[in-house]
Amino acid sequence: MDRLAFQHHRPLKAGRPPANWLGACLVGGLLALAACSQAPSDSGASSTEAARPPDGTVEMSQVQAAFIGSGNTGSGTLTYRGRTYPFTVAGLGIGGIGVSKIEARGEVYDLSSLEQFPGTYAQGRYGFALGTKSAGDLWMKNGNGVVMHLVAKRTGLMLSLGGDAVVIRMGQ
């Protein structure tokens, strides 16, 4: 018999996907992120925010580490209706490689009450850090429709392109 015609494959172990499954999922996820970045968004993250005054402002400091998957943690302050409110932030996501510290500031839109601010935000990000040279933007939106547009300054060594789920809690 021809050995090429009958190849023996090892059976999969229960609960363990094929080795190429992880790679296929990562490629699919990155392609989906790329497609989303090219399509018009209903996230509210558009040029209309820049055309109207923000409802508040945010300053945030985070540490982010990534190697395909990413994680971040930090704190910040929301300035809303003349008062300042501290908050904490933590999240997990996909995309990027490296470690950086992020100092971000920006505007908050569609915030009609303080109770709408905390919660889980979807975050799209891109940027880089090489020592103290950096660039990048963060767009975030939560389930209450609150939108944040942040300009980030990073220090460290990082290439970032991806998305995260970020949880904001009031107080510290």
CSV table of C-alpha atoms in Angstrom, one decimal:
chain,number,residue,atom,x,y,z
A,1,MET,CA,0.0,0.0,0.0
A,2,ASP,CA,1.0,3.5,-0.7
A,3,ARG,CA,2.0,5.2,2.6
A,4,LEU,CA,0.9,8.6,1.2
A,5,ALA,CA,-2.7,7.4,0.6
A,6,PHE,CA,-3.2,6.3,4.2
A,7,GLN,CA,-1.9,8.7,6.8
A,8,HIS,CA,-2.5,8.0,10.4
A,9,HIS,CA,-3.6,11.1,12.4
A,10,ARG,CA,-3.5,11.1,16.2
A,11,PRO,CA,-7.0,11.6,17.7
A,12,LEU,CA,-7.7,14.9,19.4
A,13,LYS,CA,-7.7,14.8,23.1
A,14,ALA,CA,-11.0,15.7,24.8
A,15,GLY,CA,-11.2,19.5,25.5
A,16,ARG,CA,-8.1,20.4,23.5
A,17,PRO,CA,-8.6,22.2,20.1
A,18,PRO,CA,-6.2,21.7,17.2
A,19,ALA,CA,-3.0,23.7,17.4
A,20,ASN,CA,-4.0,25.9,14.4
A,21,TRP,CA,-7.3,26.8,16.0
A,22,LEU,CA,-5.7,29.6,18.1
A,23,GLY,CA,-3.9,31.1,15.2
A,24,ALA,CA,-7.1,31.0,13.1
A,25,CYS,CA,-9.0,32.8,15.9
A,26,LEU,CA,-6.3,35.5,16.3
A,27,VAL,CA,-6.2,36.1,12.5
A,28,GLY,CA,-10.0,36.3,12.4
A,29,GLY,CA,-10.2,38.7,15.3
A,30,LEU,CA,-7.6,41.0,13.8
A,31,LEU,CA,-9.4,41.0,10.5
A,32,ALA,CA,-12.6,41.8,12.2
A,33,LEU,CA,-11.0,44.7,14.0
A,34,ALA,CA,-9.5,46.0,10.8
A,35,ALA,CA,-12.9,45.7,9.1
A,36,CYS,CA,-14.6,47.6,11.9
A,37,SER,CA,-12.1,50.4,11.8
A,38,GLN,CA,-12.9,50.9,8.1
A,39,ALA,CA,-16.7,50.9,8.4
A,40,PRO,CA,-18.8,53.8,9.7
A,41,SER,CA,-19.5,53.3,13.4
A,42,ASP,CA,-22.7,53.6,15.4
A,43,SER,CA,-20.5,54.1,18.5
A,44,GLY,CA,-21.0,57.8,18.6
A,45,ALA,CA,-17.3,58.2,18.0
A,46,SER,CA,-17.4,60.6,15.1
A,47,SER,CA,-16.6,64.1,14.1
A,48,THR,CA,-20.0,65.3,15.6
A,49,GLU,CA,-18.4,65.1,19.1
A,50,ALA,CA,-15.8,67.6,18.1
A,51,ALA,CA,-18.6,69.9,16.8
A,52,ARG,CA,-20.3,70.3,20.2
A,53,PRO,CA,-19.1,71.0,23.7
A,54,PRO,CA,-18.3,68.1,25.9
A,55,ASP,CA,-20.3,67.2,29.0
A,56,GLY,CA,-17.2,66.6,31.0
A,57,THR,CA,-13.4,65.9,30.8
A,58,VAL,CA,-11.3,63.0,31.9
A,59,GLU,CA,-7.7,62.5,32.9
A,60,MET,CA,-6.5,58.9,33.2
A,61,SER,CA,-3.3,57.1,34.0
A,62,GLN,CA,-2.9,53.4,33.0
A,63,VAL,CA,-0.3,50.7,32.7
A,64,GLN,CA,-0.8,48.4,29.8
A,65,ALA,CA,0.9,45.1,28.9
A,66,ALA,CA,0.3,43.2,25.7
A,67,PHE,CA,1.5,40.1,23.8
A,68,ILE,CA,-1.4,39.5,21.4
A,69,GLY,CA,-3.7,39.6,24.4
A,70,SER,CA,-3.6,42.8,26.6
A,71,GLY,CA,-4.4,43.9,30.0
A,72,ASN,CA,-4.5,47.4,31.6
A,73,THR,CA,-5.1,48.9,35.0
A,74,GLY,CA,-5.1,52.4,36.4
A,75,SER,CA,-7.1,55.4,37.8
A,76,GLY,CA,-8.4,58.7,36.8
A,77,THR,CA,-10.6,61.7,37.5
A,78,LEU,CA,-13.8,62.8,35.8
A,79,THR,CA,-14.6,66.5,35.9
A,80,TYR,CA,-18.4,66.9,35.5
A,81,ARG,CA,-20.5,70.0,36.3
A,82,GLY,CA,-17.7,71.7,38.1
A,83,ARG,CA,-16.8,68.8,40.4
A,84,THR,CA,-14.1,66.2,40.3
A,85,TYR,CA,-14.8,62.5,40.8
A,86,PRO,CA,-12.1,59.8,41.1
A,87,PHE,CA,-12.4,56.4,39.4
A,88,THR,CA,-10.5,53.2,38.8
A,89,VAL,CA,-10.1,51.4,35.5
A,90,ALA,CA,-9.2,47.9,34.5
A,91,GLY,CA,-9.6,45.8,31.4
A,92,LEU,CA,-8.6,43.0,29.1
A,93,GLY,CA,-8.4,42.9,25.3
A,94,ILE,CA,-6.7,41.8,22.2
A,95,GLY,CA,-4.0,43.4,20.1
A,96,GLY,CA,-0.6,44.8,20.6
A,97,ILE,CA,2.8,43.9,21.9
A,98,GLY,CA,4.9,45.5,24.7
A,99,VAL,CA,4.5,47.4,27.9
A,100,SER,CA,3.7,51.1,28.4
A,101,LYS,CA,2.4,53.7,30.8
A,102,ILE,CA,-0.4,55.7,29.4
A,103,GLU,CA,-1.4,59.3,30.4
A,104,ALA,CA,-4.6,60.2,28.7
A,105,ARG,CA,-6.8,63.3,28.7
A,106,GLY,CA,-10.0,64.0,26.8
A,107,GLU,CA,-13.6,64.8,26.5
A,108,VAL,CA,-16.8,63.0,27.7
A,109,TYR,CA,-19.9,63.2,25.6
A,110,ASP,CA,-23.5,62.1,26.1
A,111,LEU,CA,-23.3,62.2,29.9
A,112,SER,CA,-26.5,63.5,31.3
A,113,SER,CA,-26.0,62.2,34.9
A,114,LEU,CA,-23.0,61.0,37.0
A,115,GLU,CA,-24.7,57.6,37.3
A,116,GLN,CA,-24.2,57.0,33.6
A,117,PHE,CA,-20.4,57.2,33.8
A,118,PRO,CA,-19.3,54.0,35.5
A,119,GLY,CA,-19.6,50.6,33.8
A,120,THR,CA,-18.1,48.5,31.0
A,121,TYR,CA,-16.7,50.4,28.1
A,122,ALA,CA,-15.7,49.1,24.7
A,123,GLN,CA,-12.4,50.6,23.8
A,124,GLY,CA,-10.8,50.8,20.3
A,125,ARG,CA,-7.2,51.9,20.4
A,126,TYR,CA,-4.2,52.5,18.3
A,127,GLY,CA,-0.8,53.9,19.0
A,128,PHE,CA,2.9,53.3,19.7
A,129,ALA,CA,5.5,54.1,22.3
A,130,LEU,CA,9.2,54.1,21.8
A,131,GLY,CA,10.8,55.4,25.0
A,132,THR,CA,9.2,58.8,25.5
A,133,LYS,CA,8.1,59.2,21.8
A,134,SER,CA,4.4,58.2,21.4
A,135,ALA,CA,1.2,58.8,19.6
A,136,GLY,CA,-2.3,57.4,19.9
A,137,ASP,CA,-6.0,57.9,20.4
A,138,LEU,CA,-8.6,56.0,22.5
A,139,TRP,CA,-12.3,55.9,21.8
A,140,MET,CA,-14.5,54.4,24.5
A,141,LYS,CA,-18.3,53.9,24.8
A,142,ASN,CA,-20.3,52.3,27.6
A,143,GLY,CA,-23.7,50.7,27.6
A,144,ASN,CA,-25.3,54.0,28.7
A,145,GLY,CA,-24.1,55.6,25.5
A,146,VAL,CA,-21.4,57.7,27.2
A,147,VAL,CA,-18.5,58.3,24.8
A,148,MET,CA,-15.0,59.3,25.7
A,149,HIS,CA,-12.4,60.5,23.2
A,150,LEU,CA,-8.9,60.5,24.8
A,151,VAL,CA,-5.5,61.5,23.4
A,152,ALA,CA,-2.8,59.3,24.9
A,153,LYS,CA,0.8,59.9,25.7
A,154,ARG,CA,2.7,56.7,26.2
A,155,THR,CA,6.1,55.8,27.6
A,156,GLY,CA,7.7,52.4,27.2
A,157,LEU,CA,8.0,50.1,24.3
A,158,MET,CA,4.6,49.3,22.8
A,159,LEU,CA,2.8,48.8,19.5
A,160,SER,CA,-0.9,48.9,20.1
A,161,LEU,CA,-3.8,48.2,17.7
A,162,GLY,CA,-6.9,46.4,19.0
A,163,GLY,CA,-9.8,46.6,21.3
A,164,ASP,CA,-10.6,46.1,25.0
A,165,ALA,CA,-13.4,45.7,27.5
A,166,VAL,CA,-12.7,48.3,30.2
A,167,VAL,CA,-14.5,48.5,33.5
A,168,ILE,CA,-14.7,51.9,35.2
A,169,ARG,CA,-15.7,52.1,38.9
A,170,MET,CA,-16.3,55.3,40.8
A,171,GLY,CA,-14.1,56.0,43.9
A,172,GLN,CA,-10.6,54.8,44.6
